[in-house]
């Protein structure tokens, strides 16, 4: 399966988190949790991009 | 021949020790061609393809669909002929077979050209093109968008062709993690349409394949005929997987390119198109987003720390002077106990 939706969903959520932090509508603990969630999502995107062995299979 | 005398053998076989230059060997081939009566004044019927012209000569290929022959007419001779040639014209040519010594190539140099009509092949391709257009097979609404980050790409091409390696290298240069399934196909000749169509169907049935590339290097119009057939067009059109064509050609309008989801000019271009550059994506999308996230949090944190400091300061300012209330409460309690004790002593209760 293509990685598009997994990557897209995570990046959309990170953009939401940035907007929430910019809007400043939560307390310090909630903001810290959002920041951690965003960092985790971006790390997951890097992992998704690394998935796959890049092998070449010949089919006769 | 084994029993022939030595003198006779020397007459038909070259000296085994003789080493010829390329020019000498080509001269020898040219003399054989020129001295062979069967190759002079020949008449040949076929269809004109790959026609191009410069100031000195007109070049084209004569084909009957299964075989082809290069042809050349000097420009001044062509001007004198009553013939208007274009790709697809069916002609009878009369002329000599010639061997071009410097280039080591054989061709037919016609002195007479008889136009028979529009070629059957060209006419059939145009009929099919019109029919498929009417069916809506070329419509943009039918096109599927290949994924930006495929995990596995299927390639239909000849396993031994250059196109296969061009596609493979281009994909892995963009993203080395993409898996590639190469399905061997005959991409030229009468078996090619079935072979290519079967390759597309096979990869399309595999749920793991995110996109299919159909590739082959360049070739003459007749070499590319498989990509002008209904069988290949139908396989592309009915595939659930997005299909990208990479049929090395320049200005040809192949039916496969019209029905496909994305047509690219070369196999390398197809490989570059199908896989986004992993490094470019990290640099242009992920890293800036990481920076934005950190910056947003830093600003958020600073504002909240500032607010906390302000609240503390306000609390300090608004607090009453003197001891904290608990001390007063304790003192009152002690005084009450003493009062009770004195009252009890005075009433002689204790």
Coordinates of C-alpha atoms in Angstrom, one line a residue:
Chain A
X1 CA 0.0 0.0 0.0
X2 CA 1.2 3.5 -0.8
X3 CA 2.3 5.6 2.1
X4 CA 0.4 8.7 1.1
X5 CA -2.6 8.5 3.5
X6 CA -0.4 7.6 6.5
X7 CA 1.9 10.5 5.9
X8 CA -0.9 12.9 5.0
X9 CA -2.9 12.1 8.1
X10 CA 0.0 12.7 10.4
X11 CA 1.1 15.9 8.8
X12 CA -2.4 17.3 8.9
X13 CA -2.6 16.5 12.7
X14 CA 0.8 18.3 13.2
X15 CA -0.6 21.3 11.4
X16 CA -3.6 21.3 13.7
X17 CA -1.4 21.1 16.7
X18 CA 0.6 24.1 15.5
X19 CA -2.6 26.0 15.1
X20 CA -3.8 25.1 18.6
X21 CA -0.5 26.2 20.1
X22 CA -0.6 29.4 18.1
X23 CA -4.2 30.0 19.3
X24 CA -3.1 29.5 22.9
X25 CA -6.3 28.0 24.0
X26 CA -5.0 25.5 26.5
X27 CA -3.0 25.4 29.7
X28 CA 0.7 24.7 29.9
X29 CA 0.4 21.0 30.6
X30 CA -2.0 20.5 27.7
X31 CA 0.3 22.5 25.4
X32 CA 3.3 20.4 26.4
X33 CA 1.3 17.2 25.7
X34 CA 0.4 18.6 22.2
X35 CA 4.0 19.4 21.4
X36 CA 5.1 15.9 22.4
X37 CA 2.3 14.4 20.2
X38 CA 3.5 16.5 17.3
X39 CA 7.1 15.4 17.7
X40 CA 6.0 11.8 17.8
X41 CA 3.9 12.1 14.7
X42 CA 6.8 13.7 12.8
X43 CA 9.1 10.9 14.0
X44 CA 6.5 8.4 12.7
X45 CA 6.5 10.1 9.3
X46 CA 10.3 9.6 9.1
X47 CA 9.9 6.0 10.0
X48 CA 7.2 5.5 7.3
X49 CA 9.5 7.1 4.7
X50 CA 12.2 4.6 5.7
X51 CA 9.9 1.6 5.4
X52 CA 10.6 -0.8 2.5
X53 CA 13.6 -2.7 1.4
X54 CA 13.9 -1.3 -2.1
X55 CA 14.3 -4.8 -3.6
X56 CA 13.9 -5.6 -7.3
X57 CA 12.0 -8.7 -8.1
X58 CA 12.0 -10.1 -11.6
X59 CA 8.8 -11.9 -12.8
X60 CA 9.2 -14.1 -15.9
Chain B
X1 CA 33.2 -28.7 -49.1
X2 CA 35.3 -30.9 -46.9
X3 CA 36.5 -32.8 -49.9
X4 CA 37.2 -29.8 -52.1
X5 CA 40.7 -29.3 -53.2
X6 CA 42.8 -26.5 -51.5
X7 CA 42.8 -24.2 -54.5
X8 CA 39.0 -24.2 -54.7
X9 CA 38.6 -23.7 -51.0
X10 CA 40.9 -20.6 -51.2
X11 CA 38.6 -19.2 -53.9
X12 CA 35.5 -19.2 -51.7
X13 CA 36.9 -18.6 -48.2
X14 CA 38.9 -15.6 -47.0
X15 CA 42.4 -16.1 -45.9
X16 CA 42.2 -17.1 -42.2
X17 CA 45.2 -15.0 -41.3
X18 CA 44.0 -11.9 -43.1
X19 CA 43.0 -9.1 -40.8
X20 CA 40.8 -6.5 -42.5
X21 CA 40.2 -3.0 -41.4
X22 CA 36.5 -2.0 -41.0
X23 CA 36.8 0.0 -44.2
X24 CA 38.2 -3.0 -46.1
X25 CA 35.5 -5.3 -44.9
X26 CA 32.8 -2.8 -45.6
X27 CA 34.2 -2.3 -49.2
X28 CA 34.0 -6.1 -49.6
X29 CA 30.4 -6.1 -48.5
X30 CA 29.6 -3.2 -50.8
X31 CA 31.1 -4.9 -53.8
X32 CA 29.0 -8.1 -53.0
X33 CA 25.9 -6.0 -52.8
X34 CA 26.6 -4.1 -55.9
X35 CA 27.5 -7.1 -57.9
X36 CA 24.5 -9.1 -56.9
X37 CA 21.9 -8.8 -59.8
X38 CA 19.1 -9.8 -57.4
X39 CA 19.6 -6.7 -55.4
X40 CA 19.5 -4.3 -58.3
X41 CA 16.3 -2.9 -59.8
X42 CA 14.1 -4.5 -57.1
X43 CA 10.4 -3.6 -56.6
X44 CA 9.1 -3.6 -53.1
X45 CA 5.7 -2.7 -51.6
X46 CA 5.3 -1.4 -48.1
X47 CA 4.2 1.4 -45.8
X48 CA 6.3 4.6 -45.2
X49 CA 7.2 5.2 -41.5
X50 CA 9.7 7.4 -39.6
X51 CA 9.9 9.8 -42.5
X52 CA 12.2 12.8 -42.1
X53 CA 13.9 15.1 -44.5
X54 CA 16.8 17.5 -44.7
X55 CA 18.1 19.7 -47.5
X56 CA 20.0 16.9 -49.1
X57 CA 17.8 13.8 -48.8
X58 CA 14.6 12.2 -47.7
X59 CA 14.9 9.3 -45.2
X60 CA 12.2 6.8 -44.2
X61 CA 11.6 3.2 -43.3
X62 CA 9.5 0.9 -45.5
X63 CA 7.6 -1.7 -43.5
X64 CA 5.1 -4.4 -44.0
X65 CA 4.4 -4.8 -40.2
X66 CA 6.8 -7.7 -39.7
X67 CA 10.0 -6.4 -41.3
X68 CA 11.4 -3.0 -42.3
X69 CA 14.0 -1.6 -44.7
X70 CA 15.7 1.8 -44.5
X71 CA 15.2 3.9 -47.6
X72 CA 16.8 7.1 -48.9
X73 CA 16.0 9.4 -51.8
X74 CA 18.2 12.4 -52.7
X75 CA 16.2 15.6 -52.3
X76 CA 16.6 16.8 -55.9
X77 CA 15.4 13.4 -57.2
X78 CA 12.4 13.5 -54.8
X79 CA 11.4 16.9 -56.1
X80 CA 11.2 15.5 -59.6
X81 CA 9.0 12.6 -58.5
X82 CA 5.3 12.9 -58.6
X83 CA 4.9 11.6 -55.0
X84 CA 3.9 13.2 -51.8
X85 CA 5.1 10.9 -49.1
X86 CA 4.1 10.9 -45.4
X87 CA 4.0 8.4 -42.6
X88 CA 1.4 5.8 -43.4
X89 CA 1.6 6.1 -47.2
X90 CA 1.6 2.8 -48.9
X91 CA 4.1 2.8 -51.8
X92 CA 5.7 0.5 -54.4
X93 CA 9.4 1.5 -54.7
X94 CA 11.7 0.5 -57.5
X95 CA 15.4 1.0 -57.1
X96 CA 18.7 -0.5 -56.1
X97 CA 19.9 -2.0 -52.8
X98 CA 22.9 0.1 -51.7
X99 CA 25.5 -0.4 -49.0
X100 CA 26.8 2.7 -47.3
X101 CA 30.4 1.8 -46.6
X102 CA 31.2 4.5 -44.0
X103 CA 28.1 3.8 -41.9
X104 CA 28.0 0.0 -42.5
X105 CA 24.3 0.1 -43.4
X106 CA 22.2 -1.2 -46.2
X107 CA 19.3 0.7 -47.7
X108 CA 17.0 0.9 -50.7
X109 CA 17.6 3.9 -53.0
X110 CA 14.4 4.1 -55.1
X111 CA 14.4 5.8 -58.5
X112 CA 10.7 5.4 -58.8
X113 CA 7.9 5.8 -56.2
X114 CA 4.3 4.7 -56.9
X115 CA 1.9 5.8 -54.3
X116 CA -0.7 3.0 -53.7
X117 CA -2.7 4.8 -51.1
X118 CA -3.0 5.3 -47.4
X119 CA -1.3 2.5 -45.6
X120 CA -3.5 -0.1 -44.0
X121 CA -1.7 0.1 -40.7
X122 CA -1.9 3.8 -40.4
X123 CA -5.5 3.8 -41.4
X124 CA -6.3 1.1 -38.8
X125 CA -4.6 3.0 -36.1
X126 CA -6.6 6.1 -36.9
X127 CA -9.8 4.2 -36.9
X128 CA -9.0 2.7 -33.5
X129 CA -8.0 6.1 -32.2
X130 CA -11.4 7.6 -33.3
X131 CA -13.3 4.7 -31.8
X132 CA -11.6 4.8 -28.4
X133 CA -12.0 8.6 -28.3
X134 CA -15.7 8.1 -28.9
X135 CA -15.8 5.6 -26.1
X136 CA -14.3 8.2 -23.8
X137 CA -11.1 6.3 -23.1
X138 CA -8.9 9.4 -23.5
X139 CA -11.1 11.6 -21.2
X140 CA -9.4 13.3 -18.3
X141 CA -12.1 12.2 -16.0
X142 CA -11.0 8.6 -16.5
X143 CA -7.4 9.3 -15.3
X144 CA -6.2 8.1 -12.0
X145 CA -3.6 10.0 -10.0
X146 CA -0.6 7.7 -9.0
X147 CA 0.3 7.9 -5.3
X148 CA 3.1 10.3 -4.3
X149 CA 4.7 7.7 -2.1
X150 CA 4.3 4.3 -3.6
X151 CA 5.6 1.4 -1.6
X152 CA 5.8 -1.0 -4.6
X153 CA 5.9 -0.2 -8.3
X154 CA 5.3 -2.7 -11.1
X155 CA 7.2 -2.3 -14.3
X156 CA 6.1 -4.0 -17.6
X157 CA 9.1 -4.2 -19.9
X158 CA 11.7 -6.4 -21.4
X159 CA 13.9 -7.8 -18.6
X160 CA 17.0 -7.4 -20.7
X161 CA 16.2 -3.9 -22.1
X162 CA 17.9 -0.6 -21.2
X163 CA 14.4 0.8 -20.3
X164 CA 14.2 -1.5 -17.3
X165 CA 17.4 -0.2 -15.8
X166 CA 16.6 3.4 -16.6
X167 CA 13.3 3.1 -14.7
X168 CA 14.8 1.1 -11.8
X169 CA 17.7 3.5 -11.3
X170 CA 15.5 6.6 -11.6
X171 CA 13.1 5.2 -8.9
X172 CA 15.8 4.3 -6.5
X173 CA 17.6 7.5 -7.0
X174 CA 14.4 9.3 -5.8
X175 CA 13.6 6.8 -3.1
X176 CA 15.8 3.8 -2.3
X177 CA 13.0 2.1 -0.2
X178 CA 10.6 1.5 -3.1
X179 CA 10.2 -2.1 -4.0
X180 CA 10.1 -2.8 -7.8
X181 CA 8.4 -5.8 -9.5
X182 CA 9.6 -6.1 -13.1
X183 CA 7.3 -8.2 -15.3
X184 CA 9.0 -9.4 -18.4
X185 CA 7.2 -8.6 -21.6
X186 CA 7.9 -8.7 -25.3
X187 CA 7.7 -5.1 -26.4
X188 CA 8.1 -5.5 -30.1
X189 CA 6.6 -7.7 -32.8
X190 CA 3.4 -9.7 -33.2
X191 CA 3.4 -11.2 -29.7
X192 CA 4.0 -7.8 -28.0
X193 CA 0.4 -6.7 -27.6
X194 CA -0.6 -9.9 -25.7
X195 CA 2.6 -9.9 -23.7
X196 CA 2.2 -6.3 -22.6
X197 CA -1.5 -6.7 -21.8
X198 CA -0.8 -9.8 -19.8
X199 CA 1.9 -8.1 -17.9
X200 CA -0.4 -5.2 -17.0
X201 CA -3.2 -7.6 -15.9
X202 CA -0.8 -9.6 -13.8
X203 CA 0.6 -6.6 -11.9
X204 CA -2.9 -5.1 -11.6
X205 CA -4.2 -8.2 -9.8
X206 CA -1.4 -7.9 -7.3
X207 CA -2.9 -5.8 -4.4
X208 CA 0.6 -4.7 -3.3
X209 CA 1.4 -2.8 -6.5
X210 CA 0.7 0.9 -6.1
X211 CA 1.4 2.0 -9.7
X212 CA 2.4 0.4 -13.0
X213 CA 5.0 1.7 -15.5
X214 CA 5.0 0.4 -19.1
X215 CA 8.3 1.1 -20.6
X216 CA 10.4 0.5 -23.7
X217 CA 13.2 2.5 -25.3
X218 CA 12.9 4.3 -28.6
X219 CA 12.1 2.7 -31.9
X220 CA 10.7 3.1 -35.3
X221 CA 6.9 3.6 -35.7
X222 CA 6.6 -0.1 -36.7
X223 CA 8.5 -1.2 -33.6
X224 CA 6.1 0.7 -31.5
X225 CA 2.9 -0.7 -33.1
X226 CA 2.1 -2.8 -30.0
X227 CA 1.3 0.5 -28.2
X228 CA -1.2 1.4 -30.9
X229 CA -3.3 -1.8 -30.4
X230 CA -6.7 -2.1 -28.7
X231 CA -5.4 -5.0 -26.6
X232 CA -2.8 -2.8 -24.8
X233 CA -5.2 0.2 -24.7
X234 CA -7.9 -2.0 -23.0
X235 CA -5.4 -3.4 -20.4
X236 CA -4.4 0.1 -19.5
X237 CA -7.9 1.5 -19.4
X238 CA -9.4 -1.3 -17.3
X239 CA -6.5 -1.4 -14.8
X240 CA -7.5 -0.4 -11.3
X241 CA -3.9 0.5 -10.6
X242 CA -2.7 3.9 -12.0
X243 CA -0.6 3.3 -15.1
X244 CA 2.3 5.5 -16.4
X245 CA 3.6 5.0 -20.0
X246 CA 7.3 5.5 -20.7
X247 CA 7.7 4.6 -24.4
X248 CA 10.8 6.3 -25.7
X249 CA 9.7 8.4 -28.6
X250 CA 9.5 12.0 -29.4
X251 CA 6.5 13.4 -31.3
X252 CA 4.6 10.2 -31.9
X253 CA 1.0 10.1 -30.7
X254 CA 0.6 6.5 -29.5
X255 CA -2.8 5.3 -28.4
X256 CA -1.3 3.8 -25.2
X257 CA -0.1 7.3 -24.3
X258 CA -3.5 8.8 -24.8
X259 CA -5.4 6.2 -22.8
X260 CA -2.8 6.0 -19.9
X261 CA -3.2 8.0 -16.7
X262 CA 0.2 9.7 -17.1
X263 CA 2.4 9.7 -20.3
X264 CA 6.1 10.4 -19.9
X265 CA 8.7 10.9 -22.6
X266 CA 11.4 8.5 -21.5
X267 CA 11.8 5.5 -19.0
X268 CA 13.9 7.7 -16.8
X269 CA 11.3 10.4 -16.7
X270 CA 8.7 7.8 -15.6
X271 CA 10.9 6.6 -12.8
X272 CA 11.5 10.2 -11.6
X273 CA 7.8 10.9 -11.8
X274 CA 6.5 7.9 -10.0
X275 CA 8.6 8.2 -6.8
X276 CA 8.9 11.5 -5.0
X277 CA 12.4 12.4 -3.9
X278 CA 12.6 11.2 -0.2
X279 CA 15.3 13.7 0.6
X280 CA 13.5 16.6 -1.1
X281 CA 10.4 15.8 0.9
X282 CA 12.3 15.7 4.2
X283 CA 14.0 19.0 3.4
X284 CA 10.9 20.8 2.0
X285 CA 8.1 19.5 4.2
X286 CA 9.2 17.6 7.3
X287 CA 12.0 19.8 8.5
X288 CA 10.1 23.1 8.2
X289 CA 7.2 21.5 10.0
X290 CA 9.4 20.4 12.8
X291 CA 10.8 23.9 13.1
X292 CA 7.3 25.4 13.1
X293 CA 6.1 23.0 15.8
X294 CA 9.1 23.8 18.0
X295 CA 8.7 27.6 17.4
X296 CA 5.0 27.5 18.2
X297 CA 5.6 25.6 21.4
X298 CA 8.4 27.9 22.5
X299 CA 6.2 30.9 22.1
X300 CA 3.3 29.2 23.8
X301 CA 5.5 28.2 26.7
X302 CA 7.0 31.6 27.2
X303 CA 3.6 33.2 27.3
X304 CA 2.4 30.7 29.9
X305 CA 5.5 31.2 32.1
X306 CA 5.0 34.9 31.8
X307 CA 1.4 34.5 32.9
X308 CA 2.4 32.4 35.8
X309 CA 4.9 34.9 36.9
X310 CA 2.3 37.7 36.7
X311 CA -0.2 35.7 38.7
X312 CA 2.3 35.1 41.4
X313 CA 3.2 38.7 41.5
X314 CA -0.4 39.7 41.7
X315 CA -1.0 37.3 44.6
X316 CA 1.9 38.8 46.5
X317 CA 0.7 42.3 46.0
X318 CA -2.9 41.6 47.0
X319 CA -2.0 39.5 50.2
X320 CA -2.8 41.3 53.6
X321 CA 0.1 42.7 55.6
X322 CA 1.2 41.0 58.8
X323 CA 1.2 37.4 59.8
X324 CA -0.7 34.8 57.8
X325 CA -4.3 34.3 59.0
X326 CA -3.5 30.9 60.4
X327 CA -1.4 32.5 63.1
X328 CA -4.3 34.8 64.1
X329 CA -6.6 31.8 64.2
X330 CA -4.2 29.9 66.5
X331 CA -3.8 32.8 68.8
X332 CA -7.6 33.3 69.1
X333 CA -7.9 29.6 69.9
X334 CA -5.3 29.7 72.6
X335 CA -6.9 32.8 74.1
X336 CA -10.3 31.1 74.2
X337 CA -8.8 28.1 75.9
X338 CA -7.2 30.4 78.5
X339 CA -10.5 32.2 79.0
X340 CA -12.3 29.0 79.6
X341 CA -9.6 27.9 82.0
X342 CA -9.8 31.1 84.1
X343 CA -13.6 31.1 84.1
X344 CA -13.5 27.5 85.4
X345 CA -11.0 28.4 88.1
X346 CA -13.1 31.5 89.1
X347 CA -16.3 29.4 89.4
X348 CA -14.3 26.8 91.3
X349 CA -15.4 24.2 88.9
X350 CA -11.9 22.8 88.7

